[in-house]
PDB file of C-alpha atoms in Angstrom:
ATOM      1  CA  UNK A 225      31.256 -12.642 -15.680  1.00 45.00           C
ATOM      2  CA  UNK A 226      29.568 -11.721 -19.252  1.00 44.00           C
ATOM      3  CA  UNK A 227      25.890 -12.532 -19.458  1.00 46.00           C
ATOM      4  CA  UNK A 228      24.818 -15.501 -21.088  1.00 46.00           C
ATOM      5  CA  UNK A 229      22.644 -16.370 -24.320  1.00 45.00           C
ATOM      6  CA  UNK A 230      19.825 -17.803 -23.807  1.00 45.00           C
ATOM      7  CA  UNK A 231      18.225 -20.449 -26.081  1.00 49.00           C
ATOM      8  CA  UNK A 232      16.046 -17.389 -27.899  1.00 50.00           C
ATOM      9  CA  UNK A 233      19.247 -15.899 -29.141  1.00 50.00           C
ATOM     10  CA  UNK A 234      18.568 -12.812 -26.270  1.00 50.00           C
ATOM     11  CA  UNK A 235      21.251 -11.717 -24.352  1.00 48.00           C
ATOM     12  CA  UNK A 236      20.447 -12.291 -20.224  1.00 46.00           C
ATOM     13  CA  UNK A 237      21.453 -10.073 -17.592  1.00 46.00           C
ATOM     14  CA  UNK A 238      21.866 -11.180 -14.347  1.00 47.00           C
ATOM     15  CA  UNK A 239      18.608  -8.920 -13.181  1.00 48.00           C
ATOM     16  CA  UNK A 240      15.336  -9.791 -14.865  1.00 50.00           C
ATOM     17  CA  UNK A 241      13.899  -6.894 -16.420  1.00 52.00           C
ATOM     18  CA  UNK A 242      10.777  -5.299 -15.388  1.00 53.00           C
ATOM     19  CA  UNK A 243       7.514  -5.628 -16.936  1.00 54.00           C
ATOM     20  CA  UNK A 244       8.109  -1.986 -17.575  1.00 51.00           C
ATOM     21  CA  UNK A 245      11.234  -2.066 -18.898  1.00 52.00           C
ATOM     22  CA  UNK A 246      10.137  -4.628 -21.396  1.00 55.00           C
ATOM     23  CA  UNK A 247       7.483  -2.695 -22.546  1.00 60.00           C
ATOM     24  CA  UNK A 248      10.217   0.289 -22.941  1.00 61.00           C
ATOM     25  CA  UNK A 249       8.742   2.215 -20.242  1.00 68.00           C
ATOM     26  CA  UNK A 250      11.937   2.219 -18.246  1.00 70.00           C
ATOM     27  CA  UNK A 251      11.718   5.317 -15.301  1.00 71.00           C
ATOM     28  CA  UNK A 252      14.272   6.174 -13.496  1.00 76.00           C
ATOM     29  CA  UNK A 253      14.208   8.612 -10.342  1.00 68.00           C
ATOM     30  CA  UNK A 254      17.088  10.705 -10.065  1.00 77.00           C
ATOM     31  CA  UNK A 255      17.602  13.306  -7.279  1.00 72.00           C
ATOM     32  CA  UNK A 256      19.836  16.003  -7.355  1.00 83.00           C
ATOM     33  CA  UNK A 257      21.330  18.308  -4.116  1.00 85.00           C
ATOM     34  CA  UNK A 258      19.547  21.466  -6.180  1.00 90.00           C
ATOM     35  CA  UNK A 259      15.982  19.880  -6.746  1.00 89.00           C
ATOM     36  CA  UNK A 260      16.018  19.239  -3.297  1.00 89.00           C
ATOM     37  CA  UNK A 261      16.626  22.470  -1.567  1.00 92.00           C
ATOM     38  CA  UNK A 262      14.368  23.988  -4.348  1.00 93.00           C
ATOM     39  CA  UNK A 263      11.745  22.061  -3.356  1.00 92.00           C
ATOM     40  CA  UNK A 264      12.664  22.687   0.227  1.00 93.00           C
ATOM     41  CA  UNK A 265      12.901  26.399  -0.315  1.00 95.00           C
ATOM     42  CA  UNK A 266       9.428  26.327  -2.411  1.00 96.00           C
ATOM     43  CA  UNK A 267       7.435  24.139   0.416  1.00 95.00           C
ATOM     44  CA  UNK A 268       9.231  27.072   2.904  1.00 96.00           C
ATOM     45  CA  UNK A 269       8.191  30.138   1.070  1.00 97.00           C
ATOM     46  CA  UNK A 270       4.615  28.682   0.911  1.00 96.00           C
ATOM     47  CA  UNK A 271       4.280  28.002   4.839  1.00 95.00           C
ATOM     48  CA  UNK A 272       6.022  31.305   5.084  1.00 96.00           C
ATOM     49  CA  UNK A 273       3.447  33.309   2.818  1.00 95.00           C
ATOM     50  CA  UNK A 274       0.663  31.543   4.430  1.00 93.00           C
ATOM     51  CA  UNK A 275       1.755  32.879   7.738  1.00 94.00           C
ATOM     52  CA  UNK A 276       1.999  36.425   6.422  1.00 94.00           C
ATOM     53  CA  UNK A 277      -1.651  36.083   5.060  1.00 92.00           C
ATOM     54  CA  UNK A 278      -3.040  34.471   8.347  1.00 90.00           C
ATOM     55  CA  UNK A 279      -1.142  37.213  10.649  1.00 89.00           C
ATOM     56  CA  UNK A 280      -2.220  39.910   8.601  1.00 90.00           C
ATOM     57  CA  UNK A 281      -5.960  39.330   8.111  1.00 88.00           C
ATOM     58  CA  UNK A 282      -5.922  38.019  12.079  1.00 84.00           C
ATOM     59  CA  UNK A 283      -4.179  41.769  12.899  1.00 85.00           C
ATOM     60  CA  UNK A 284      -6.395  43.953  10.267  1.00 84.00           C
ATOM     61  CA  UNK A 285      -9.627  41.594  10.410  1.00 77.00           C
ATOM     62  CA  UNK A 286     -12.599  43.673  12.477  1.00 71.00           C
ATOM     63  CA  UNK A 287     -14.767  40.285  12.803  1.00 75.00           C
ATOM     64  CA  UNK A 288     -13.015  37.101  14.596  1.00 73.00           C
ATOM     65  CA  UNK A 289     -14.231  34.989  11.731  1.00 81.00           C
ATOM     66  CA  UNK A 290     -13.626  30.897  12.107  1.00 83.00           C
ATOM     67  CA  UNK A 291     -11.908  30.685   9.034  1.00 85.00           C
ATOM     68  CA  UNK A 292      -9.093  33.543   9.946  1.00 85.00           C
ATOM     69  CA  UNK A 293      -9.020  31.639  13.485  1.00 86.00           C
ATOM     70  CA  UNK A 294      -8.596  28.057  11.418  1.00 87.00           C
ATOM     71  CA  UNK A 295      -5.948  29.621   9.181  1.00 88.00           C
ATOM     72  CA  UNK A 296      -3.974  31.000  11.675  1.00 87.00           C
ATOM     73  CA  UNK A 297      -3.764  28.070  13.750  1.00 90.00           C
ATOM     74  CA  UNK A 298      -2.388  25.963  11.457  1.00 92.00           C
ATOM     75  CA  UNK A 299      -0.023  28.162   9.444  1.00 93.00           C
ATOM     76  CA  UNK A 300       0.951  30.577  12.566  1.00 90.00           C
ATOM     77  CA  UNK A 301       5.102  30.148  13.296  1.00 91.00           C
ATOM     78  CA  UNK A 302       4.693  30.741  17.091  1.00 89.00           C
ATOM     79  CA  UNK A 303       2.165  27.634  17.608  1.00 88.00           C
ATOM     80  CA  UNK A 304       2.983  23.955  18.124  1.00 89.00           C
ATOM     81  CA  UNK A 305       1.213  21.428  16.247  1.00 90.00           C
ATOM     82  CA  UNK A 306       0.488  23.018  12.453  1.00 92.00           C
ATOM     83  CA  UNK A 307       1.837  22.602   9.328  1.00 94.00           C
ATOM     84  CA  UNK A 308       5.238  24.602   9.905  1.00 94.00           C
ATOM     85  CA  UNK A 309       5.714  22.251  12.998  1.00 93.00           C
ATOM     86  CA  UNK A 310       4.922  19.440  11.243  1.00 95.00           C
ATOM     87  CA  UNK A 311       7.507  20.723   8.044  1.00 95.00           C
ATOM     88  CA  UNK A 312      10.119  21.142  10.728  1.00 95.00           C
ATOM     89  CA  UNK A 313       9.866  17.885  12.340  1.00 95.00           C
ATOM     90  CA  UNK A 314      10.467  16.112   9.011  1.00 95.00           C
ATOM     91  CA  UNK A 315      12.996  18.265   8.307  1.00 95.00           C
ATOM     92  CA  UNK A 316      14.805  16.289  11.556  1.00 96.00           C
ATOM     93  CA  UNK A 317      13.907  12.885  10.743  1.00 96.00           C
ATOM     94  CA  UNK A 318      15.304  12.961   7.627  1.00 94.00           C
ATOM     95  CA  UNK A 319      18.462  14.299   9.013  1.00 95.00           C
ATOM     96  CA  UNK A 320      18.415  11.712  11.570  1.00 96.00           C
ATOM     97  CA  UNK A 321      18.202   9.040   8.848  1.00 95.00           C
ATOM     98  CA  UNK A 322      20.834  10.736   7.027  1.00 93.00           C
ATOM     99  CA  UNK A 323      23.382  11.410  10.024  1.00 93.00           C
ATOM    100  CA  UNK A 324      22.234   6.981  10.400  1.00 93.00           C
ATOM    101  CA  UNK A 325      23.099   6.206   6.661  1.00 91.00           C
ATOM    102  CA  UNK A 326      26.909   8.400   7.646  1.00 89.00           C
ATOM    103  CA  UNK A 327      27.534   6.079  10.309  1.00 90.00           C
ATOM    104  CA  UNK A 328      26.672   2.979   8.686  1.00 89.00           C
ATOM    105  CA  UNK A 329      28.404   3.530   5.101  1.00 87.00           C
ATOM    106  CA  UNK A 330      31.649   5.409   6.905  1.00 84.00           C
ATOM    107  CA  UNK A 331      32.145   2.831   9.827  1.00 72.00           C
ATOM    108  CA  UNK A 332      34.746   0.867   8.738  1.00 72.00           C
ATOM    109  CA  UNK A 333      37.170   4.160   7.572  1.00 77.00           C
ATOM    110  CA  UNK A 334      35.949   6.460   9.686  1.00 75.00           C
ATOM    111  CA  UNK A 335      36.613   6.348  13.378  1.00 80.00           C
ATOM    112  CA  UNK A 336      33.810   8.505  14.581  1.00 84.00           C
ATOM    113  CA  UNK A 337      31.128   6.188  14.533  1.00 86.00           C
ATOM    114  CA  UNK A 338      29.899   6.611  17.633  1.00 87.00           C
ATOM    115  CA  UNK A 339      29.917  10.108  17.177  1.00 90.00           C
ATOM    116  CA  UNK A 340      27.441   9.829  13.665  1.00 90.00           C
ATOM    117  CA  UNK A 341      25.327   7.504  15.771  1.00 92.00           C
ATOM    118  CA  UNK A 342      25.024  10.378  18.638  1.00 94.00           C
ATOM    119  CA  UNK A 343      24.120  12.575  16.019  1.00 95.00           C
ATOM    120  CA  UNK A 344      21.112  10.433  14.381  1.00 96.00           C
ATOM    121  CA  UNK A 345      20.238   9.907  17.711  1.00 97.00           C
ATOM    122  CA  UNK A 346      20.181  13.391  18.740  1.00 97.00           C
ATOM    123  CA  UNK A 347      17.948  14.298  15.473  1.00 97.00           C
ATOM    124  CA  UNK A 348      15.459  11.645  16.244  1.00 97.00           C
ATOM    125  CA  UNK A 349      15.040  13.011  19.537  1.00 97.00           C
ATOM    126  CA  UNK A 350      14.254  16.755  18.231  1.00 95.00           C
ATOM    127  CA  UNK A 351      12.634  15.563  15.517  1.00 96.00           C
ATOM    128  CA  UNK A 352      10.168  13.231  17.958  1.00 94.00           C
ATOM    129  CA  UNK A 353       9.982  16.399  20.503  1.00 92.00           C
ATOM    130  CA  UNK A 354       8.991  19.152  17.366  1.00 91.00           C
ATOM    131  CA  UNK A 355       6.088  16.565  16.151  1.00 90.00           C
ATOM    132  CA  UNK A 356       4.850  15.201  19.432  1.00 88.00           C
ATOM    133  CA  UNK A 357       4.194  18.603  21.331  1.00 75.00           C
TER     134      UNK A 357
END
């Protein structure tokens, strides 16, 4: 079906534009398999360099300071219930959601459907076990 002229002369799509695309302020997100694993490597290499600093200063530290008891805490590797935990749990969900979006958009030519939905289900339990210890 072509789009239709309206009685202003303007062409008309079958989507109404945005206030923002009439204004020519048209953004777009776009994500790519590259931005996301830098971002995932860049978020990683943070938590991991926090560690470092928090293990170091908690080994080589003479006073047991509450800041160097704070900051290990929360950035230590070997604790539940910091930031690294927390990383790691969403980490799962989203693979949960993903292994869910698999089943649902491969279901009718794939015959492991079940076997996706395992999967998801799987994830969401790790992912709910990581963040609720």
């Amino acid at each position: 079906m072509k789009p239709h002229l309206s009685h202003s002369g303007r062409e008309e799509t079958f989507l109404p534009a945005s206030p923002l695309e009439e204004r020519g302020q048209n953004h777009q997100l776009t994500l790519s398999g590259r931005g996301i694993v830098t971002l995932l490597v860049s978020i990683m290499l943070v938590l991991l360099g926090c560690h470092l600093l928090s293990s170091w200063l908690a080994y080589h530290d003479k006073q047991d300071t509450d800041y160097i008891r704070y900051l290990d805490r929360y950035f230590n590797f070997n604790l539940e219930n910091n930031f690294p935990s927390f990383f790691s749990a969403i980490l799962l969900f989203f693979s949960a959601l993903l292994l869910a979006l698999i089943c649902n958009l491969t279901a009718a030519t794939d015959g492991y459907k079940k076997k996706w939905l395992l999967l998801s289900v799987v994830f969401l339990f790790l992912s709910l076990d990581e963040a609720l210890k």
